[in-house]
Amino acid sequence: MVKNNIRELRKERNLYQKDVAFGIQSDPMTISRYETGEREPRLDMALRLAAFLGVTMDDLFQLESKPKPYTEVTQNDFNHNPPDNSRRL
């Protein structure tokens, strides 16, 4: 969960909530609310948090399942035949 992750990332860097708040131009109460799960960060704040803490958004939100990169997608990933264009008028 993002709340636990923000706290862990902050503590790993020996930062106080007020340090993070100052770094992302917010206030310590907002950081506290993120860490307790009372509030989820908006996209703009999540981007600031990730940049300030030096992590990716995936790391911040602990996103583990990632789609295949385009280069790894093969024809076997599709279970359909290409359209038959020979019947066009």
XYZ file of C-alpha atoms in Angstrom:
89
model
C 0.000 0.000 0.000
C 1.179 3.485 -0.766
C 0.732 4.612 2.851
C 3.218 2.073 4.187
C 5.581 2.636 1.316
C 5.766 6.411 1.778
C 6.615 5.936 5.457
C 9.246 3.271 4.696
C 10.878 5.328 1.939
C 10.937 8.395 4.181
C 12.465 6.503 7.100
C 15.067 4.804 4.871
C 16.260 8.298 3.995
C 16.250 9.475 7.634
C 13.679 12.158 6.861
C 10.919 13.614 9.008
C 7.447 14.286 7.670
C 8.248 17.998 7.757
C 11.310 17.403 5.536
C 9.231 15.613 2.912
C 6.492 18.232 3.162
C 8.996 21.034 2.589
C 10.577 19.123 -0.309
C 7.286 18.696 -2.161
C 5.841 22.084 -1.190
C 3.157 20.673 1.073
C 2.576 20.508 4.817
C 3.446 17.825 7.389
C -0.242 17.069 8.101
C -0.745 16.059 4.459
C 2.225 13.690 4.653
C 0.832 12.259 7.883
C -2.520 11.663 6.205
C -0.810 9.877 3.302
C 1.107 7.662 5.728
C -1.952 6.748 7.797
C -4.070 6.043 4.721
C -6.520 8.808 5.577
C -5.792 10.354 2.184
C -4.297 9.158 -1.108
C -1.929 11.494 -2.940
C -3.247 13.112 -6.124
C -1.233 12.482 -9.266
C 0.682 15.763 -9.033
C 1.615 15.094 -5.409
C 2.541 11.476 -6.146
C 4.879 12.689 -8.896
C 6.470 15.157 -6.470
C 6.827 12.469 -3.812
C 8.428 10.015 -6.212
C 10.866 12.646 -7.493
C 11.735 13.876 -4.005
C 12.262 10.356 -2.665
C 14.221 9.341 -5.776
C 11.948 6.477 -6.822
C 9.670 5.684 -9.728
C 5.897 5.844 -9.528
C 5.906 2.031 -9.768
C 8.148 1.904 -6.713
C 6.068 4.456 -4.837
C 2.843 2.534 -5.429
C 4.542 -0.893 -5.347
C 3.214 -1.876 -8.748
C 4.461 -5.376 -9.416
C 2.585 -6.727 -12.414
C 3.847 -5.049 -15.525
C 2.632 -5.619 -19.075
C 4.993 -7.118 -21.621
C 7.081 -4.599 -23.507
C 5.917 -4.200 -27.112
C 8.999 -6.003 -28.435
C 7.997 -9.178 -26.545
C 4.466 -9.379 -27.924
C 4.174 -12.113 -30.530
C 1.450 -13.374 -32.857
C 0.802 -16.170 -30.362
C -0.476 -13.535 -27.923
C -3.469 -12.984 -30.213
C -6.191 -15.576 -30.613
C -7.787 -14.286 -33.777
C -7.216 -14.419 -37.497
C -6.498 -11.286 -39.476
C -9.540 -9.884 -41.282
C -10.221 -11.145 -44.782
C -10.006 -8.040 -46.956
C -10.662 -9.889 -50.214
C -14.405 -9.362 -49.915
C -14.302 -5.603 -50.037
C -16.501 -3.926 -52.601
